[in-house]
Amino acid sequence: HDRRITQACLIALLCNDANVFEEDENWHLAGDPTEGALLVMGLKHGMNRATTECDWPRVDEMPFETERRYMATLHHNAEGEKLLAVKGAPDRVLSFCQTQLGVNGIETLQSHHWKAEMEKLADQGMRVMALAQRITTEDLPMLSHQIVEQGLTLVALVGISDPPRPEAISSIQLCHGAGIRVKMITGDSPITARAIGMELGLMSEKVYTGADLDKLNEQQFQDVVEQYDIFARTSPANKLQLVQGLQQRNHVVAMTGDGVNDAPALRQADIGVAMGMKGTDAAKEAADIVLTDDNFSTIAAAVKEGRTVYDNIVKSILFILPTNLAEATVIIVAIIFGKMLPITPAQILWVNMITAITLALALAFEPAEPNIMQRPPRKAKKGLITGNLLTRLVLVGLCAAAVVFWLFEHFIHQGASVELARTVAVNALVMAEAVYLLNCRFLRETVFSKLLIQGGMPVMIAIVVVIAFQLVFTYLPVSQILFGLEPLAAQDWLLIFIVCLPILFLVEIEKFVWRATT
């Protein structure tokens, strides 16, 4: 084996806090994935970690810091040699080196060569790490930044491939269609960040680093935060400032992260999302949500599910309120004009009980509408009922009340008994609700399409159940006595259906006008 590779693997094993272990015939990683990759590199080279650590026991260490962007460990062997092992961001570690490990031993550092190789790896979207060392027999005191940041010998550059998951790419496209702006904030080099960003579909004209952001004034910072999507070599303070900058622009910000350095930004974000598998405890405690699969597509799926739940809540409210308005209107108008009540309080109680547990409940099981992820996000302070929906609420409520009144008065004028007229009226109210339920399946889209059948089983079942309840309600002798009813003839049912059906078309016309004007 090339001595340089062996020495690089030695540094990768020693300057490392991760661990890999086999359990249930599967390999598992405990620790940072980047360190895990370096550890596996050493193991695949045939090195034994336990033996290596026994030969070179660690006597001191400097953990990785975002501001410093490197980790260093100090080791002694039995022959009295001291090994200072360093790994970190290549541009940072390169600045500490005066020499390089060549085929024939220590050589003068060829900085231009290493920078060119670093850019080649970064252009491929790889995360690049530099491995460096200092071997001496002289007394080496405990580690300090002054000791580490000079006189090192560069051993190797390591390119770690961490390509985006295919589902992450499609999920980001889905988010863009939903009006969700996705920004990437990473500690990788700008070149690597740009390459990965392009794979993800984040076409940013420029990649801003944390150092670039620190040079901007407040207004410039606000403009950059709004316009650009890729930020590299960022510190915890930069991440926090980026979240705050977006919030100052009145954006609702969801932040994802897994490390201790992400905790302040996760806490500041409107929705902090931590990684459950590789995330640190600090990140999980700071976040509002913890992903169990560490998959960005789960976030996109959650957005879709959230929009579906919100839609169904609006649909349920939009269904219930007009029916209550119709009932109230019938009672109020009858009292004001001194008319006989078309529906008795007991009958209204029956209608509310039946529709609440059947028709309204069915809307909770409605699937997502086809265009749900093509809509722009709603405003955070936007109410459940908008002006357009309020118009529909009043329209349906008054129409249903008019249908009930007209049928009641029509039967009374035809010489029917009050009981029969009320039986027609209460069944007309329920029929109007059943017809309107079809409209409520879609807030804006028309029901006159294949969408009426797709995913509509809960609504259809609810309508059938309600019709069955109404037949029992109308024809059961005990029910007739309790609620003051009379049985209806077939032509009565036909008239009820004919009079209630226009509500379906009226709401669809209102939807058409809404779509045309917004």
mmCIF file of C-alpha atoms in Angstrom, residues 53-252:
data_model
loop_
_atom_site.group_PDB
_atom_site.id
_atom_site.type_symbol
_atom_site.label_atom_id
_atom_site.label_comp_id
_atom_site.label_asym_id
_atom_site.label_seq_id
_atom_site.Cartn_x
_atom_site.Cartn_y
_atom_site.Cartn_z
ATOM 1 C CA GLU A 53 -5.667 3.138 19.404
ATOM 2 C CA CYS A 54 -3.582 0.832 21.592
ATOM 3 C CA ASP A 55 -0.453 1.639 19.572
ATOM 4 C CA TRP A 56 -1.271 5.373 19.519
ATOM 5 C CA PRO A 57 -3.283 6.197 22.679
ATOM 6 C CA ARG A 58 -4.926 9.613 22.720
ATOM 7 C CA VAL A 59 -3.571 11.963 25.355
ATOM 8 C CA ASP A 60 -5.303 15.201 24.376
ATOM 9 C CA GLU A 61 -7.869 16.531 21.921
ATOM 10 C CA MET A 62 -9.454 19.702 20.539
ATOM 11 C CA PRO A 63 -13.053 19.030 19.477
ATOM 12 C CA PHE A 64 -14.424 20.416 16.239
ATOM 13 C CA GLU A 65 -15.606 24.024 16.475
ATOM 14 C CA THR A 66 -17.616 25.741 13.765
ATOM 15 C CA GLU A 67 -15.537 28.898 14.075
ATOM 16 C CA ARG A 68 -12.240 26.989 13.751
ATOM 17 C CA ARG A 69 -13.510 24.280 11.358
ATOM 18 C CA TYR A 70 -11.082 21.552 12.402
ATOM 19 C CA MET A 71 -10.508 18.838 15.005
ATOM 20 C CA ALA A 72 -7.126 17.853 16.446
ATOM 21 C CA THR A 73 -5.921 14.976 18.635
ATOM 22 C CA LEU A 74 -2.540 14.227 20.222
ATOM 23 C CA HIS A 75 -1.167 10.674 20.496
ATOM 24 C CA HIS A 76 1.977 9.058 21.954
ATOM 25 C CA ASN A 77 3.434 5.665 21.018
ATOM 26 C CA ALA A 78 5.758 3.313 22.862
ATOM 27 C CA GLU A 79 8.838 4.573 20.975
ATOM 28 C CA GLY A 80 8.351 8.071 22.349
ATOM 29 C CA GLU A 81 6.935 9.570 19.144
ATOM 30 C CA LYS A 82 4.185 12.148 19.317
ATOM 31 C CA LEU A 83 1.548 12.316 16.586
ATOM 32 C CA LEU A 84 -0.591 15.418 16.144
ATOM 33 C CA ALA A 85 -3.509 14.394 13.901
ATOM 34 C CA VAL A 86 -5.712 17.085 12.359
ATOM 35 C CA LYS A 87 -8.755 16.910 10.132
ATOM 36 C CA GLY A 88 -10.987 19.732 8.929
ATOM 37 C CA ALA A 89 -12.021 22.109 6.178
ATOM 38 C CA PRO A 90 -9.345 21.933 3.459
ATOM 39 C CA ASP A 91 -8.881 25.671 3.011
ATOM 40 C CA ARG A 92 -8.429 26.008 6.766
ATOM 41 C CA VAL A 93 -6.067 23.056 7.294
ATOM 42 C CA LEU A 94 -4.062 23.952 4.180
ATOM 43 C CA SER A 95 -3.195 27.299 5.756
ATOM 44 C CA PHE A 96 -1.531 25.462 8.683
ATOM 45 C CA CYS A 97 0.734 23.361 6.442
ATOM 46 C CA GLN A 98 4.236 24.110 5.161
ATOM 47 C CA THR A 99 4.994 20.606 3.857
ATOM 48 C CA GLN A 100 3.246 17.629 2.313
ATOM 49 C CA LEU A 101 3.727 13.881 2.563
ATOM 50 C CA GLY A 102 5.083 12.673 -0.780
ATOM 51 C CA VAL A 103 6.104 9.338 -2.228
ATOM 52 C CA ASN A 104 9.659 9.771 -0.984
ATOM 53 C CA GLY A 105 8.867 11.461 2.313
ATOM 54 C CA ILE A 106 8.334 15.075 3.381
ATOM 55 C CA GLU A 107 8.191 17.585 0.508
ATOM 56 C CA THR A 108 7.549 21.273 0.110
ATOM 57 C CA LEU A 109 3.829 22.000 0.005
ATOM 58 C CA GLN A 110 2.408 22.452 -3.496
ATOM 59 C CA SER A 111 -0.534 24.704 -2.551
ATOM 60 C CA HIS A 112 -1.792 25.274 -6.099
ATOM 61 C CA HIS A 113 -1.959 21.526 -6.755
ATOM 62 C CA TRP A 114 -4.012 20.848 -3.623
ATOM 63 C CA LYS A 115 -6.374 23.756 -4.239
ATOM 64 C CA ALA A 116 -7.028 22.519 -7.778
ATOM 65 C CA GLU A 117 -7.728 18.990 -6.486
ATOM 66 C CA MET A 118 -9.979 20.416 -3.783
ATOM 67 C CA GLU A 119 -12.050 22.262 -6.400
ATOM 68 C CA LYS A 120 -12.316 19.126 -8.566
ATOM 69 C CA LEU A 121 -13.763 17.138 -5.676
ATOM 70 C CA ALA A 122 -16.069 19.986 -4.642
ATOM 71 C CA ASP A 123 -17.343 20.391 -8.213
ATOM 72 C CA GLN A 124 -18.533 16.783 -8.002
ATOM 73 C CA GLY A 125 -20.654 17.711 -4.999
ATOM 74 C CA MET A 126 -18.332 15.942 -2.558
ATOM 75 C CA ARG A 127 -17.702 17.059 0.990
ATOM 76 C CA VAL A 128 -13.938 17.596 1.121
ATOM 77 C CA MET A 129 -11.855 17.012 4.256
ATOM 78 C CA ALA A 130 -8.109 17.623 4.677
ATOM 79 C CA LEU A 131 -5.987 15.284 6.793
ATOM 80 C CA ALA A 132 -2.728 16.610 8.220
ATOM 81 C CA GLN A 133 -0.162 15.598 10.839
ATOM 82 C CA ARG A 134 2.974 16.463 12.735
ATOM 83 C CA ILE A 135 5.238 13.662 13.990
ATOM 84 C CA THR A 136 7.989 14.533 16.423
ATOM 85 C CA THR A 137 10.042 13.068 19.242
ATOM 86 C CA GLU A 138 10.305 16.396 20.986
ATOM 87 C CA ASP A 139 8.223 17.234 24.011
ATOM 88 C CA LEU A 140 4.817 18.380 22.862
ATOM 89 C CA PRO A 141 2.699 20.063 25.529
ATOM 90 C CA MET A 142 -1.074 19.867 25.682
ATOM 91 C CA LEU A 143 -2.863 21.109 22.589
ATOM 92 C CA SER A 144 -3.659 24.728 21.928
ATOM 93 C CA HIS A 145 -4.709 26.597 18.808
ATOM 94 C CA GLN A 146 -1.248 28.138 18.577
ATOM 95 C CA ILE A 147 0.427 24.705 18.496
ATOM 96 C CA VAL A 148 -2.053 23.150 16.044
ATOM 97 C CA GLU A 149 -2.277 26.012 13.555
ATOM 98 C CA GLN A 150 1.306 25.891 12.310
ATOM 99 C CA GLY A 151 3.987 23.511 11.040
ATOM 100 C CA LEU A 152 1.685 20.716 9.843
ATOM 101 C CA THR A 153 2.319 18.268 7.008
ATOM 102 C CA LEU A 154 -0.579 17.746 4.620
ATOM 103 C CA VAL A 155 -1.235 14.039 4.094
ATOM 104 C CA ALA A 156 -4.375 13.804 1.934
ATOM 105 C CA LEU A 157 -7.621 15.278 0.776
ATOM 106 C CA VAL A 158 -10.671 13.046 1.213
ATOM 107 C CA GLY A 159 -13.807 13.425 -0.903
ATOM 108 C CA ILE A 160 -16.949 12.166 0.824
ATOM 109 C CA SER A 161 -19.917 11.537 -1.434
ATOM 110 C CA ASP A 162 -23.220 12.474 0.172
ATOM 111 C CA PRO A 163 -25.612 12.844 -2.770
ATOM 112 C CA PRO A 164 -29.145 14.095 -2.197
ATOM 113 C CA ARG A 165 -31.798 11.397 -2.044
ATOM 114 C CA PRO A 166 -33.905 11.204 -5.220
ATOM 115 C CA GLU A 167 -37.048 11.769 -3.169
ATOM 116 C CA ALA A 168 -35.489 14.934 -1.707
ATOM 117 C CA ILE A 169 -35.058 16.388 -5.206
ATOM 118 C CA SER A 170 -38.671 15.658 -6.162
ATOM 119 C CA SER A 171 -39.886 16.949 -2.779
ATOM 120 C CA ILE A 172 -38.097 20.266 -3.271
ATOM 121 C CA GLN A 173 -39.740 20.601 -6.689
ATOM 122 C CA LEU A 174 -43.070 19.872 -4.999
ATOM 123 C CA CYS A 175 -42.356 22.567 -2.393
ATOM 124 C CA HIS A 176 -41.484 25.095 -5.099
ATOM 125 C CA GLY A 177 -44.820 24.373 -6.778
ATOM 126 C CA ALA A 178 -46.543 24.982 -3.436
ATOM 127 C CA GLY A 179 -44.911 28.400 -3.086
ATOM 128 C CA ILE A 180 -42.421 27.223 -0.454
ATOM 129 C CA ARG A 181 -38.933 28.678 -0.893
ATOM 130 C CA VAL A 182 -36.223 26.182 0.013
ATOM 131 C CA LYS A 183 -32.850 27.519 1.153
ATOM 132 C CA MET A 184 -29.718 25.503 1.885
ATOM 133 C CA ILE A 185 -27.513 26.561 4.800
ATOM 134 C CA THR A 186 -24.422 24.391 5.143
ATOM 135 C CA GLY A 187 -20.945 24.288 6.595
ATOM 136 C CA ASP A 188 -19.517 22.852 3.365
ATOM 137 C CA SER A 189 -17.367 24.832 0.957
ATOM 138 C CA PRO A 190 -19.123 27.193 -1.488
ATOM 139 C CA ILE A 191 -18.135 24.985 -4.443
ATOM 140 C CA THR A 192 -19.598 21.847 -2.864
ATOM 141 C CA ALA A 193 -22.690 23.764 -1.783
ATOM 142 C CA ARG A 194 -23.261 25.067 -5.316
ATOM 143 C CA ALA A 195 -22.865 21.570 -6.834
ATOM 144 C CA ILE A 196 -25.310 19.993 -4.379
ATOM 145 C CA GLY A 197 -27.661 22.958 -4.715
ATOM 146 C CA MET A 198 -27.793 22.487 -8.482
ATOM 147 C CA GLU A 199 -28.627 18.788 -7.995
ATOM 148 C CA LEU A 200 -31.457 19.820 -5.686
ATOM 149 C CA GLY A 201 -32.762 22.405 -8.136
ATOM 150 C CA LEU A 202 -31.634 25.442 -6.126
ATOM 151 C CA MET A 203 -30.353 27.709 -8.884
ATOM 152 C CA SER A 204 -28.641 30.493 -6.976
ATOM 153 C CA GLU A 205 -26.582 33.057 -8.906
ATOM 154 C CA LYS A 206 -24.124 33.321 -6.046
ATOM 155 C CA VAL A 207 -23.253 31.283 -2.998
ATOM 156 C CA TYR A 208 -22.803 33.476 0.064
ATOM 157 C CA THR A 209 -20.476 32.352 2.824
ATOM 158 C CA GLY A 210 -20.723 33.261 6.481
ATOM 159 C CA ALA A 211 -17.789 35.653 6.005
ATOM 160 C CA ASP A 212 -19.651 37.362 3.138
ATOM 161 C CA LEU A 213 -22.740 37.781 5.300
ATOM 162 C CA ASP A 214 -20.732 39.317 8.146
ATOM 163 C CA LYS A 215 -19.594 42.124 5.811
ATOM 164 C CA LEU A 216 -23.122 43.210 4.825
ATOM 165 C CA ASN A 217 -25.084 46.048 6.407
ATOM 166 C CA GLU A 218 -28.653 45.477 7.579
ATOM 167 C CA GLN A 219 -30.369 46.392 4.302
ATOM 168 C CA GLN A 220 -27.915 44.412 2.174
ATOM 169 C CA PHE A 221 -28.349 41.427 4.470
ATOM 170 C CA GLN A 222 -32.133 41.586 4.122
ATOM 171 C CA ASP A 223 -31.864 41.708 0.317
ATOM 172 C CA VAL A 224 -29.433 38.762 0.188
ATOM 173 C CA VAL A 225 -31.592 36.649 2.489
ATOM 174 C CA GLU A 226 -34.600 37.240 0.236
ATOM 175 C CA GLN A 227 -32.899 36.745 -3.136
ATOM 176 C CA TYR A 228 -30.370 33.920 -2.644
ATOM 177 C CA ASP A 229 -30.910 30.301 -1.675
ATOM 178 C CA ILE A 230 -27.484 28.782 -0.939
ATOM 179 C CA PHE A 231 -25.292 29.748 2.019
ATOM 180 C CA ALA A 232 -22.007 27.984 2.822
ATOM 181 C CA ARG A 233 -19.385 27.997 5.567
ATOM 182 C CA THR A 234 -21.947 29.406 7.975
ATOM 183 C CA SER A 235 -21.576 29.748 11.723
ATOM 184 C CA PRO A 236 -24.376 29.183 14.273
ATOM 185 C CA ALA A 237 -24.728 32.984 14.458
ATOM 186 C CA ASN A 238 -25.131 33.182 10.666
ATOM 187 C CA LYS A 239 -27.864 30.522 10.729
ATOM 188 C CA LEU A 240 -29.713 32.391 13.455
ATOM 189 C CA GLN A 241 -29.402 35.689 11.547
ATOM 190 C CA LEU A 242 -30.714 34.084 8.352
ATOM 191 C CA VAL A 243 -33.812 32.796 10.158
ATOM 192 C CA GLN A 244 -34.389 36.175 11.816
ATOM 193 C CA GLY A 245 -33.887 37.963 8.477
ATOM 194 C CA LEU A 246 -36.564 35.860 6.801
ATOM 195 C CA GLN A 247 -38.943 36.415 9.715
ATOM 196 C CA GLN A 248 -38.416 40.164 9.474
ATOM 197 C CA ARG A 249 -39.597 39.847 5.865
ATOM 198 C CA ASN A 250 -42.831 38.344 7.262
ATOM 199 C CA HIS A 251 -41.999 34.829 6.106
ATOM 200 C CA VAL A 252 -43.027 31.787 8.125
#
